[in-house]
Short mmCIF file of C-alpha atoms and ligand atoms in Angstrom, two decimals:
data_model
loop_
_atom_site.label_atom_id
_atom_site.label_comp_id
_atom_site.label_asym_id
_atom_site.label_seq_id
_atom_site.Cartn_x
_atom_site.Cartn_y
_atom_site.Cartn_z
CA UNK A 1 7.11 -1.03 -67.08
CA UNK A 2 8.39 -3.17 -64.17
CA UNK A 3 10.02 0.03 -62.80
CA UNK A 4 6.80 2.11 -62.68
CA UNK A 5 4.92 -0.80 -61.09
CA UNK A 6 7.49 -0.77 -58.32
CA UNK A 7 6.91 3.00 -57.83
CA UNK A 8 3.19 2.39 -57.67
CA UNK A 9 3.76 -0.22 -54.98
CA UNK A 10 5.92 2.22 -52.98
CA UNK A 11 3.23 4.91 -53.18
CA UNK A 12 0.57 2.43 -52.11
CA UNK A 13 2.65 1.33 -49.08
CA UNK A 14 3.27 4.95 -48.13
CA UNK A 15 -0.45 5.79 -48.31
CA UNK A 16 -1.40 2.74 -46.23
CA UNK A 17 1.24 3.63 -43.62
CA UNK A 18 -0.10 7.17 -43.31
CA UNK A 19 -3.67 5.94 -43.00
CA UNK A 20 -2.65 3.47 -40.26
CA UNK A 21 -0.79 6.18 -38.34
CA UNK A 22 -3.73 8.57 -38.59
CA UNK A 23 -6.10 5.84 -37.47
CA UNK A 24 -4.04 4.87 -34.44
CA UNK A 25 -3.43 8.44 -33.31
CA UNK A 26 -7.12 9.27 -33.65
CA UNK A 27 -8.35 6.21 -31.74
CA UNK A 28 -5.87 6.60 -28.86
CA UNK A 29 -7.73 9.68 -27.65
CA UNK A 30 -10.95 7.78 -26.99
CA UNK A 31 -12.44 7.21 -23.55
CA UNK A 32 -11.87 8.59 -20.06
CA UNK A 33 -8.20 9.24 -19.46
CA UNK A 34 -7.67 9.20 -23.21
CA UNK A 35 -5.58 12.34 -23.03
CA UNK A 36 -2.98 10.27 -21.25
CA UNK A 37 -2.71 7.43 -23.75
CA UNK A 38 0.18 7.32 -26.09
CA UNK A 39 0.07 8.70 -29.61
CA UNK A 40 1.53 6.61 -32.41
CA UNK A 41 3.70 9.57 -33.35
CA UNK A 42 5.17 9.49 -29.84
CA UNK A 43 6.05 5.87 -30.41
CA UNK A 44 7.87 6.78 -33.60
CA UNK A 45 9.82 9.48 -31.78
CA UNK A 46 10.70 7.16 -28.93
CA UNK A 47 10.59 3.52 -30.00
CA UNK A 48 11.92 2.44 -26.60
CA UNK A 49 8.61 3.39 -25.03
CA UNK A 50 6.52 1.09 -27.20
CA UNK A 51 5.50 -1.28 -24.40
CA UNK A 52 3.70 1.48 -22.56
CA UNK A 53 1.07 1.10 -25.23
CA UNK A 54 -0.01 -2.22 -23.83
CA UNK A 55 -1.60 -0.39 -20.93
CA UNK A 56 -3.94 1.63 -23.10
CA UNK A 57 -6.83 -0.72 -22.57
CA UNK A 58 -6.46 -0.34 -18.82
CA UNK A 59 -6.94 3.37 -19.16
CA UNK A 60 -9.88 2.90 -21.47
CA UNK A 61 -11.89 0.89 -18.98
CA UNK A 62 -11.06 3.10 -16.02
CA UNK A 63 -14.11 3.79 -13.91
CA UNK A 64 -16.44 1.74 -16.08
CA UNK A 65 -17.82 -1.75 -15.74
CA UNK A 66 -17.41 -2.61 -19.39
CA UNK A 67 -15.16 -5.42 -20.53
CA UNK A 68 -11.58 -4.41 -21.17
CA UNK A 69 -10.86 -3.31 -24.70
CA UNK A 70 -8.21 -5.51 -26.23
CA UNK A 71 -5.33 -3.38 -27.36
CA UNK A 72 -3.30 -4.17 -30.45
CA UNK A 73 -0.28 -4.95 -28.29
CA UNK A 74 -2.20 -7.56 -26.32
CA UNK A 75 -2.88 -9.42 -29.57
CA UNK A 76 0.76 -9.50 -30.63
CA UNK A 77 1.86 -13.00 -29.65
CA UNK A 78 -0.32 -14.69 -32.26
CA UNK A 79 1.85 -17.77 -32.27
CA UNK A 80 0.83 -18.65 -28.72
CA UNK A 81 -2.55 -20.11 -27.79
CA UNK A 82 -4.63 -17.44 -29.38
CA UNK A 83 -7.86 -18.43 -27.70
CA UNK A 84 -6.46 -17.37 -24.34
CA UNK A 85 -5.46 -13.94 -25.39
CA UNK A 86 -8.67 -11.96 -25.08
CA UNK A 87 -9.25 -13.12 -21.51
CA UNK A 88 -5.64 -12.34 -20.65
CA UNK A 89 -5.92 -8.90 -22.12
CA UNK A 90 -6.30 -6.95 -18.90
CA UNK A 91 -3.08 -8.44 -17.59
CA UNK A 92 -0.22 -6.07 -18.16
CA UNK A 93 1.74 -9.21 -19.07
CA UNK A 94 -0.45 -10.88 -21.65
CA UNK A 95 2.15 -13.51 -22.53
CA UNK A 96 2.90 -14.68 -19.02
CA UNK A 97 0.42 -17.55 -18.89
CA UNK A 98 1.88 -19.19 -21.97
CA UNK A 99 5.35 -19.29 -20.42
CA UNK A 100 5.09 -21.27 -17.20
CA UNK A 101 3.45 -24.64 -16.82
CA UNK A 102 0.90 -23.42 -14.27
CA UNK A 103 -2.35 -21.61 -14.79
CA UNK A 104 -2.35 -17.97 -13.90
CA UNK A 105 -3.65 -17.50 -10.39
CA UNK A 106 -5.43 -14.34 -11.39
CA UNK A 107 -8.17 -14.14 -13.98
CA UNK A 108 -8.29 -10.99 -16.11
CA UNK A 109 -11.36 -9.88 -14.24
CA UNK A 110 -12.12 -11.52 -10.95
CA UNK A 111 -15.72 -12.69 -10.56
CA UNK A 112 -17.83 -11.71 -7.58
CA UNK A 113 -18.73 -8.49 -5.86
CA UNK A 114 -16.27 -5.78 -4.92
CA UNK A 115 -15.94 -4.48 -1.41
CA UNK A 116 -16.35 -0.87 -0.38
CA UNK A 117 -12.60 -0.47 -0.41
CA UNK A 118 -9.70 1.59 -1.69
CA UNK A 119 -5.95 1.71 -1.82
CA UNK A 120 -4.56 4.75 -0.06
CA UNK A 121 -1.22 6.43 -0.46
CA UNK A 122 0.21 9.48 1.24
CA UNK A 123 2.85 10.98 -1.00
CA UNK A 124 4.71 14.04 -2.17
CA UNK A 125 5.00 15.00 -5.82
CA UNK A 126 8.66 14.01 -5.64
CA UNK A 127 7.61 10.45 -4.74
CA UNK A 128 6.03 9.93 -8.16
CA UNK A 129 8.52 7.40 -9.56
CA UNK A 130 8.85 5.48 -6.33
CA UNK A 131 5.09 5.21 -5.91
CA UNK A 132 4.76 4.24 -9.56
CA UNK A 133 6.89 1.17 -8.94
CA UNK A 134 4.63 0.23 -6.05
CA UNK A 135 1.43 0.77 -8.03
CA UNK A 136 2.69 -1.29 -10.93
CA UNK A 137 3.39 -4.22 -8.64
CA UNK A 138 0.07 -3.98 -6.84
CA UNK A 139 -1.70 -3.87 -10.19
CA UNK A 140 0.29 -6.75 -11.68
CA UNK A 141 -0.07 -8.99 -8.67
CA UNK A 142 -3.65 -8.18 -7.72
CA UNK A 143 -5.59 -5.14 -8.70
CA UNK A 144 -5.73 -5.48 -12.49
CA UNK A 145 -8.32 -8.17 -11.83
CA UNK A 146 -10.26 -6.15 -9.24
CA UNK A 147 -9.93 -2.49 -10.24
CA UNK A 148 -10.24 -1.04 -6.77
CA UNK A 149 -9.94 2.73 -6.44
CA UNK A 150 -6.78 4.43 -5.35
CA UNK A 151 -6.80 7.54 -3.16
CA UNK A 152 -3.70 9.72 -3.14
CA UNK A 153 -3.29 12.22 -0.33
CA UNK A 154 -0.82 15.07 -0.06
CA UNK A 155 -0.30 18.11 2.16
CA UNK A 156 0.44 20.06 -1.05
CA UNK A 157 -1.43 20.11 -4.38
CA UNK A 158 -0.55 17.14 -6.60
CA UNK A 159 1.10 18.27 -9.83
CA UNK A 160 0.18 17.20 -13.35
CA UNK A 161 3.01 14.72 -13.72
CA UNK A 162 2.04 12.93 -10.54
CA UNK A 163 -1.58 12.73 -11.61
CA UNK A 164 -0.87 11.70 -15.20
CA UNK A 165 1.58 8.97 -14.31
CA UNK A 166 -0.40 7.46 -11.44
CA UNK A 167 -3.68 7.65 -13.38
CA UNK A 168 -2.08 5.74 -16.22
CA UNK A 169 -0.94 2.97 -13.89
CA UNK A 170 -4.05 2.40 -11.81
CA UNK A 171 -6.86 0.20 -13.12
CA UNK A 172 -9.53 1.62 -10.83
CA UNK A 173 -10.42 5.26 -10.29
CA UNK A 174 -7.46 7.35 -9.22
CA UNK A 175 -8.46 10.14 -6.84
CA UNK A 176 -6.41 12.98 -5.46
CA UNK A 177 -6.98 14.74 -2.17
CA UNK A 178 -5.36 17.68 -0.49
CA UNK A 179 -4.95 17.43 3.26
CA UNK A 180 -6.63 20.14 5.34
CA UNK A 181 -4.13 22.33 7.15
CA UNK A 182 -5.76 21.51 10.54
CA UNK A 183 -4.71 17.91 9.96
CA UNK A 184 -1.13 18.69 9.00
CA UNK A 185 0.58 21.06 11.37
CA UNK A 186 1.19 21.89 14.99
CA UNK A 187 -1.93 21.80 17.15
CA UNK A 188 -2.28 24.90 19.34
CA UNK A 189 -1.52 23.03 22.56
CA UNK A 190 2.01 22.18 21.38
CA UNK A 191 4.85 24.35 22.64
CA UNK A 192 6.81 24.87 19.44
CA UNK A 193 9.97 26.02 21.23
CA UNK A 194 10.04 22.83 23.25
CA UNK A 195 9.43 20.79 20.09
CA UNK A 196 12.30 22.54 18.34
CA UNK A 197 14.72 21.75 21.18
CA UNK A 198 13.70 18.09 20.96
CA UNK A 199 14.50 18.04 17.24
CA UNK A 200 17.90 19.62 17.83
CA UNK A 201 18.65 17.13 20.54
CA UNK A 202 17.55 14.16 18.41
CA UNK A 203 19.66 15.51 15.57
CA UNK A 204 22.71 15.49 17.87
CA UNK A 205 21.89 11.92 18.87
CA UNK A 206 21.55 10.96 15.19
CA UNK A 207 18.07 9.50 15.60
CA UNK A 208 16.59 8.71 12.21
CA UNK A 209 14.17 11.47 11.12
CA UNK A 210 14.73 12.92 14.63
CA UNK A 211 15.21 16.45 13.30
CA UNK A 212 12.35 16.33 10.81
CA UNK A 213 9.16 18.37 11.23
CA UNK A 214 7.43 16.92 8.16
CA UNK A 215 8.08 13.34 9.25
CA UNK A 216 6.28 14.14 12.51
CA UNK A 217 3.32 15.66 10.68
CA UNK A 218 3.24 12.54 8.52
CA UNK A 219 3.26 10.19 11.53
CA UNK A 220 0.52 12.18 13.25
CA UNK A 221 -1.56 12.29 10.07
CA UNK A 222 -1.31 8.53 9.52
CA UNK A 223 -2.10 7.97 13.20
CA UNK A 224 -5.15 10.13 13.48
CA UNK A 225 -6.42 11.70 10.29
CA UNK A 226 -6.07 9.85 6.99
CA UNK A 227 -9.26 7.86 7.60
CA UNK A 228 -11.16 11.11 8.19
CA UNK A 229 -10.23 12.69 4.87
CA UNK A 230 -13.38 13.40 2.87
CA UNK A 231 -12.35 11.00 0.11
CA UNK A 232 -11.71 8.24 2.64
CA UNK A 233 -15.12 8.79 4.24
CA UNK A 234 -16.58 7.10 1.16
CA UNK A 235 -15.00 3.74 1.98
CA UNK A 236 -15.11 1.09 4.63
CA UNK A 237 -11.81 -0.69 3.91
CA UNK A 238 -8.32 0.53 3.05
CA UNK A 239 -5.05 -0.92 1.90
CA UNK A 240 -2.10 1.33 2.54
CA UNK A 241 0.67 1.43 -0.05
CA UNK A 242 3.96 3.31 0.26
CA UNK A 243 6.55 4.24 -2.34
CA UNK A 244 9.21 1.68 -3.35
CA UNK A 245 7.55 -1.39 -1.91
CA UNK A 246 7.56 -4.76 -3.63
CA UNK A 247 5.01 -7.54 -3.86
CA UNK A 248 6.68 -10.84 -4.66
CA UNK A 249 3.69 -13.14 -5.13
CA UNK A 250 0.36 -13.17 -6.88
CA UNK A 251 -2.52 -12.47 -4.56
CA UNK A 252 -4.94 -15.25 -5.30
CA UNK A 253 -8.07 -13.89 -3.64
CA UNK A 254 -9.55 -10.59 -2.56
CA UNK A 255 -8.04 -9.68 0.85
CA UNK A 256 -10.85 -7.18 1.47
CA UNK A 257 -13.45 -9.94 1.09
CA UNK A 258 -11.33 -12.15 3.32
CA UNK A 259 -11.16 -9.46 6.01
CA UNK A 260 -14.92 -8.93 5.93
CA UNK A 261 -15.82 -12.64 5.85
CA UNK A 262 -13.49 -13.49 8.71
CA UNK A 263 -14.50 -10.41 10.72
CA UNK A 264 -10.96 -8.99 10.70
CA UNK A 265 -10.33 -5.32 11.36
CA UNK A 266 -6.58 -4.94 11.03
CA UNK A 267 -3.80 -6.89 9.34
CA UNK A 268 -0.05 -6.99 8.88
CA UNK A 269 2.77 -8.79 7.10
CA UNK A 270 5.81 -7.68 9.12
CA UNK A 271 6.29 -6.97 12.79
CA UNK A 272 9.32 -5.79 14.74
CA UNK A 273 10.59 -3.87 17.76
CA UNK A 274 10.31 -0.09 17.71
CA UNK A 275 13.36 2.10 18.17
CA UNK A 276 13.10 2.97 21.89
CA UNK A 277 14.48 6.51 21.56
CA UNK A 278 11.48 7.59 19.49
CA UNK A 279 8.80 6.59 22.04
CA UNK A 280 10.15 6.89 25.63
CA UNK A 281 6.79 7.95 27.12
CA UNK A 282 4.32 6.41 24.65
CA UNK A 283 3.37 3.59 27.00
CA UNK A 284 2.81 6.04 29.88
CA UNK A 285 0.37 7.87 27.65
CA UNK A 286 -1.32 4.57 26.73
CA UNK A 287 -1.66 3.69 30.42
CA UNK A 288 -3.26 7.09 31.03
CA UNK A 289 -5.73 6.31 28.26
CA UNK A 290 -6.51 2.86 29.68
CA UNK A 291 -7.21 4.41 33.09
CA UNK A 292 -9.42 7.12 31.60
CA UNK A 293 -11.30 4.88 29.15
CA UNK A 294 -11.42 1.34 30.52
CA UNK A 295 -14.63 0.87 28.50
CA UNK A 296 -12.59 0.88 25.27
CA UNK A 297 -10.24 -1.92 26.27
CA UNK A 298 -11.60 -5.27 25.13
CA UNK A 299 -11.14 -8.30 27.33
CA UNK A 300 -9.90 -10.73 24.69
CA UNK A 301 -7.12 -8.36 23.55
CA UNK A 302 -3.50 -8.87 22.47
CA UNK A 303 -1.79 -7.40 25.54
CA UNK A 304 0.52 -10.42 25.44
CA UNK A 305 1.83 -9.20 22.09
CA UNK A 306 2.58 -5.70 23.43
CA UNK A 307 3.82 -6.42 26.95
CA UNK A 308 5.77 -9.12 28.73
CA UNK A 309 4.59 -8.10 32.19
CA UNK A 310 0.85 -7.84 31.82
CA UNK A 311 0.86 -4.20 30.75
CA UNK A 312 3.33 -2.58 33.16
CA UNK A 313 5.80 -1.93 30.36
CA UNK A 314 5.79 -1.99 26.56
CA UNK A 315 8.02 -4.53 24.83
CA UNK A 316 8.11 -2.33 21.68
CA UNK A 317 6.52 -4.94 19.43
CA UNK A 318 4.47 -3.44 16.65
CA UNK A 319 3.01 -4.24 13.28
CA UNK A 320 4.79 -2.42 10.50
CA UNK A 321 2.25 0.08 9.22
CA UNK A 322 3.66 0.86 5.79
CA UNK A 323 1.57 -2.18 4.80
CA UNK A 324 -1.91 -2.29 6.27
CA UNK A 325 -5.25 -3.63 5.21
CA UNK A 326 -7.83 -2.49 7.69
CA UNK A 327 -11.29 -1.30 8.52
CA UNK A 328 -11.82 2.45 8.34
CA UNK A 329 -14.94 2.38 10.47
CA UNK A 330 -12.90 0.96 13.30
CA UNK A 331 -10.41 3.84 13.00
CA UNK A 332 -13.36 6.25 12.92
CA UNK A 333 -14.92 4.67 16.02
CA UNK A 334 -15.28 6.60 19.28
CA UNK A 335 -12.79 4.22 20.89
CA UNK A 336 -10.05 4.94 18.40
CA UNK A 337 -10.73 8.69 18.30
CA UNK A 338 -10.62 8.88 22.12
CA UNK A 339 -7.35 6.96 22.02
CA UNK A 340 -5.79 9.20 19.38
CA UNK A 341 -6.96 12.40 21.09
CA UNK A 342 -5.48 11.26 24.37
CA UNK A 343 -2.10 10.46 22.84
CA UNK A 344 -2.12 13.64 20.78
CA UNK A 345 -2.73 15.79 23.90
CA UNK A 346 0.27 14.22 25.59
CA UNK A 347 2.35 15.71 22.79
CA UNK A 348 4.65 12.81 21.93
CA UNK A 349 4.19 13.24 18.19
CA UNK A 350 6.25 16.44 18.59
CA UNK A 351 8.08 16.18 21.94
CA UNK A 352 9.29 12.73 20.95
CA UNK A 353 8.88 11.14 17.55
CA UNK A 354 6.01 8.70 17.91
CA UNK A 355 5.47 6.63 14.80
CA UNK A 356 2.09 5.65 13.40
CA UNK A 357 3.15 1.99 13.48
CA UNK A 358 3.29 1.62 17.29
CA UNK A 359 0.27 3.94 17.61
CA UNK A 360 -1.88 1.76 15.31
CA UNK A 361 -0.49 -1.47 16.74
CA UNK A 362 -1.20 -0.59 20.35
CA UNK A 363 -4.71 0.46 19.40
CA UNK A 364 -5.29 -2.82 17.57
CA UNK A 365 -3.69 -4.77 20.41
CA UNK A 366 -5.92 -3.27 23.11
CA UNK A 367 -9.16 -2.32 21.40
CA UNK A 368 -9.63 -5.21 19.00
CA UNK A 369 -10.26 -8.80 19.87
CA UNK A 370 -7.28 -11.06 19.21
CA UNK A 371 -9.06 -12.77 16.33
CA UNK A 372 -9.70 -9.44 14.62
CA UNK A 373 -6.01 -9.00 13.78
CA UNK A 374 -4.76 -11.00 10.82
CA UNK A 375 -1.31 -11.99 9.61
CA UNK A 376 -1.17 -12.39 5.81
CA UNK A 377 1.46 -15.09 5.26
CA UNK A 378 0.57 -15.21 1.58
CA UNK A 379 1.11 -11.52 0.81
CA UNK A 380 4.82 -11.27 0.07
CA UNK A 381 6.16 -7.83 0.75
CA UNK A 382 9.25 -5.66 0.92
CA UNK A 383 9.78 -2.19 2.30
CA UNK A 384 13.36 -1.22 2.94
CA UNK A 385 15.00 -2.98 4.78
CA UNK A 386 12.68 -5.93 5.56
CA UNK A 387 11.12 -8.71 3.53
CA UNK A 388 8.18 -10.92 4.25
CA UNK A 389 8.52 -13.97 1.98
CA UNK A 390 5.77 -16.56 2.62
CA UNK A 391 6.74 -19.56 4.67
CA UNK A 392 6.07 -22.82 2.84
CA UNK A 393 7.48 -23.75 -0.55
CA UNK A 394 4.18 -24.87 -2.08
CA UNK A 395 2.61 -21.50 -1.28
CA UNK A 396 5.50 -19.72 -2.98
CA UNK A 397 5.27 -21.89 -6.07
CA UNK A 398 1.50 -21.68 -6.33
CA UNK A 399 1.62 -17.89 -6.10
CA UNK A 400 4.56 -17.51 -8.50
CA UNK A 401 6.68 -15.79 -5.87
CA UNK A 402 10.07 -14.37 -6.74
CA UNK A 403 11.37 -13.64 -3.23
CA UNK A 404 14.26 -15.55 -1.70
CA UNK A 405 12.90 -17.44 1.35
CA UNK A 406 16.22 -16.73 3.07
CA UNK A 407 15.27 -13.05 3.16
CA UNK A 408 12.11 -13.74 5.15
CA UNK A 409 12.23 -11.72 8.38
CA UNK A 410 9.40 -13.50 10.21
CA UNK A 411 11.45 -16.01 12.19
CA UNK A 412 14.35 -13.65 12.83
CA UNK A 413 14.98 -12.72 16.47
CA UNK A 414 14.08 -9.08 15.81
CA UNK A 415 10.66 -9.96 14.47
CA UNK A 416 7.61 -10.12 16.76
CA UNK A 417 5.68 -12.43 14.45
CA UNK A 418 6.44 -15.59 16.43
CA UNK A 419 5.04 -13.85 19.49
CA UNK A 420 1.86 -13.04 17.54
CA UNK A 421 1.48 -16.76 16.79
CA UNK A 422 2.02 -17.63 20.46
CA UNK A 423 -0.44 -15.05 21.75
CA UNK A 424 -3.05 -16.38 19.35
CA UNK A 425 -2.20 -20.00 20.13
CA UNK A 426 -1.70 -20.59 16.44
CA UNK A 427 0.69 -23.25 15.21
CA UNK A 428 3.59 -21.85 13.23
CA UNK A 429 3.32 -22.27 9.46
CA UNK A 430 4.55 -25.57 8.13
CA UNK A 431 8.23 -25.51 7.24
CA UNK A 432 9.10 -22.47 9.34
CA UNK A 433 12.06 -24.24 11.04
CA UNK A 434 13.75 -24.65 7.70
CA UNK A 435 13.36 -20.97 6.97
CA UNK A 436 14.79 -19.45 10.13
N1 GTP B 501 2.55 14.47 1.21
C1 GTP B 501 3.56 14.08 2.00
N2 GTP B 501 3.80 12.77 2.14
C2 GTP B 501 4.84 12.39 2.93
C3 GTP B 501 5.66 13.33 3.60
N3 GTP B 501 6.58 12.64 4.30
C4 GTP B 501 6.37 11.34 4.07
N4 GTP B 501 5.30 11.17 3.24
C5 GTP B 501 4.71 9.91 2.79
O1 GTP B 501 4.41 9.19 3.95
C6 GTP B 501 4.74 7.82 3.82
C7 GTP B 501 5.80 7.44 4.84
O2 GTP B 501 6.97 8.19 4.62
P1 GTP B 501 8.38 7.50 4.41
O3 GTP B 501 9.36 8.56 4.08
O4 GTP B 501 8.24 6.35 3.49
O5 GTP B 501 8.67 6.99 5.88
P2 GTP B 501 9.27 5.61 6.35
O6 GTP B 501 8.60 4.49 5.63
O7 GTP B 501 9.23 5.61 7.83
O8 GTP B 501 10.77 5.73 5.94
P3 GTP B 501 11.54 5.20 4.64
O9 GTP B 501 12.42 4.15 5.18
O10 GTP B 501 12.25 6.43 4.17
O11 GTP B 501 10.53 4.69 3.65
C8 GTP B 501 5.21 7.64 2.40
O12 GTP B 501 4.07 7.22 1.65
C9 GTP B 501 5.66 9.01 1.98
O13 GTP B 501 5.48 9.21 0.60
C10 GTP B 501 5.37 14.72 3.42
O14 GTP B 501 6.02 15.61 3.97
N5 GTP B 501 4.30 15.04 2.61
C1 NAG B 502 -18.96 2.72 1.91
O1 NAG B 502 -18.62 2.96 3.27
C2 NAG B 502 -18.83 4.29 3.69
C3 NAG B 502 -18.29 4.37 5.11
O2 NAG B 502 -18.89 3.40 5.93
C4 NAG B 502 -20.31 4.65 3.58
O3 NAG B 502 -20.50 5.99 3.97
C5 NAG B 502 -20.73 4.47 2.14
O4 NAG B 502 -22.12 4.71 2.02
C6 NAG B 502 -20.43 3.06 1.67
N1 NAG B 502 -20.71 2.96 0.25
C7 NAG B 502 -21.33 1.94 -0.28
C8 NAG B 502 -21.51 1.97 -1.75
O5 NAG B 502 -21.78 1.01 0.39
MG1 MG B 503 8.39 4.29 3.56
#
C-alpha cells in the first residue's frame, strides 16, 4: 500500500510540473515584444541562460505607460525585505538595494515628465554584441527608470538578430532606421580619384582609419546628417551611445531635464587634442565660414577653448563626440546647417579625414554661448582608451561608482577639460589636485 501511494505522489508531481511548464510557456508570449521573451522549455535546454528571464517584465511594458509587471524571477529573493521587491522590480538587479547600506539612487520608475528625447546609436549588424554591452549599462545605470526611446541607424538594413537582441535590452521603444544613400556616400562635388590617393597616402603613413572609406562616411554622417534622419526629426534631444562604452556610476537625475532647465545645448564628459594629421586644413575651412557667415558666430563663445591666439590657429581641443547629450534643434538650425555645408564643400571629410568630434566641438565653441555647453562630471564614462571617473570621492560613493579615480583622464596633460574650466571661469571640482 505504501508503495502505490508513493507512485501516486510521483504521478501527481509529474502532472503539476507539466502544468507549470505549460503555464509559463503560454504566458511568456504575452504583450508587445512577447515573441522575444524566453520560453520555459528554452530554459530547460539551456539552464545557464536562466537569468535572462528576469528581463521579461521590461519587454512586457515596452512602449506602454502601465506599471511594470513583476516577473517570477524578481520575486525570488523572498528572504530579503519583501516589501521592497515590487518597487524594485523594474531594476534588472532586483537584489542590489538589499546588499549595500545605501538607498538606491534610482527608483524603479522615476517620477515627473519625460523630455522629448531619445538615445541614438549608429551601428552595423556586426556591432550587435558590443552595442548590447553599452545598452545594458545605460539601462542599468539610468534608463530602466525613464524608458526613453532608442533609435538605431545603419547604412544597411538591420538584421533580425540585431533587432531582437537590442529590443530585448531596451526599456523604451527601440526603433530602427535605414540611412538614405544621399546621406552616406560621396557627394558629386568630390573628386573620387583625389580622395583615393589621399587614402593610399594615409595608409602609407599609418594614420588610424586613414585608408577607410566607411569611416569617412560615418564621420560625415555624424557631422551633418544623423539629426535629419526622419526618426530623429521626432525628437528635440539626443544622447549618443557607441558600442563597447561603459558607465561606471548611477545617473541620479534626468540629464535631458537638466539640459533643458539650464538652457544647455551641448555636453561632454571627455575632451582631448585631435590627431593633427587628420585635420590639416579644417581650421582654414572654419575661418572661411566665419568670414562668410559672421552672423552665426555668437559673441560670448568659447573661442578660448579652441584657440590660443584668438582664432588665428586651432589648438586641436575638442569634446569627444562618442558621448554627447545635445539639442537636435540646434543641429538643425540654419547656423549649423550653413556651417556643415561650408565644411562639406571644402571636401576635408574625404581629402583629409575630418572627425565629427572636432566638427561638432568647433560648432559648439563658436555658435553656442559659453554657458550652453555643459561638462557632466557625474556621468562616469569609458570609451577605449579614455575614462572619465568623477572627481570627488563623495560623488563616487553616492552614485555607486566602480571606476578607479586614478584612471580619470580629466586632469591629464592631454585633456582639454582644465581649459574648459578656465574659459568658463569655473573653479575646478573639489579634490581635483589629489586625482591628477
Ligand atoms: N552602420 C554603420 N555604422 C558604423 C560604420 N562605421 C562605424 N559605425 C558606427 O559609428 C560609430 C563610430 O564608429 P567607431 O568604429 O566606434 O569609431 P571610433 O569610436 O572613432 O573608433 P573606435 O576606437 O574603433 O571605437 C559606432 O557607433 C559604430 O558602430 C559603418 O560603416 N556603418
Ligand atoms: C518633439 O520635437 C520634435 C522636434 O522639435 C517636434 O517635431 C515634435 O512635435 C515634438 N514632440 C512632442 C511630443 O513634443
Ligand atoms: Mg567608437
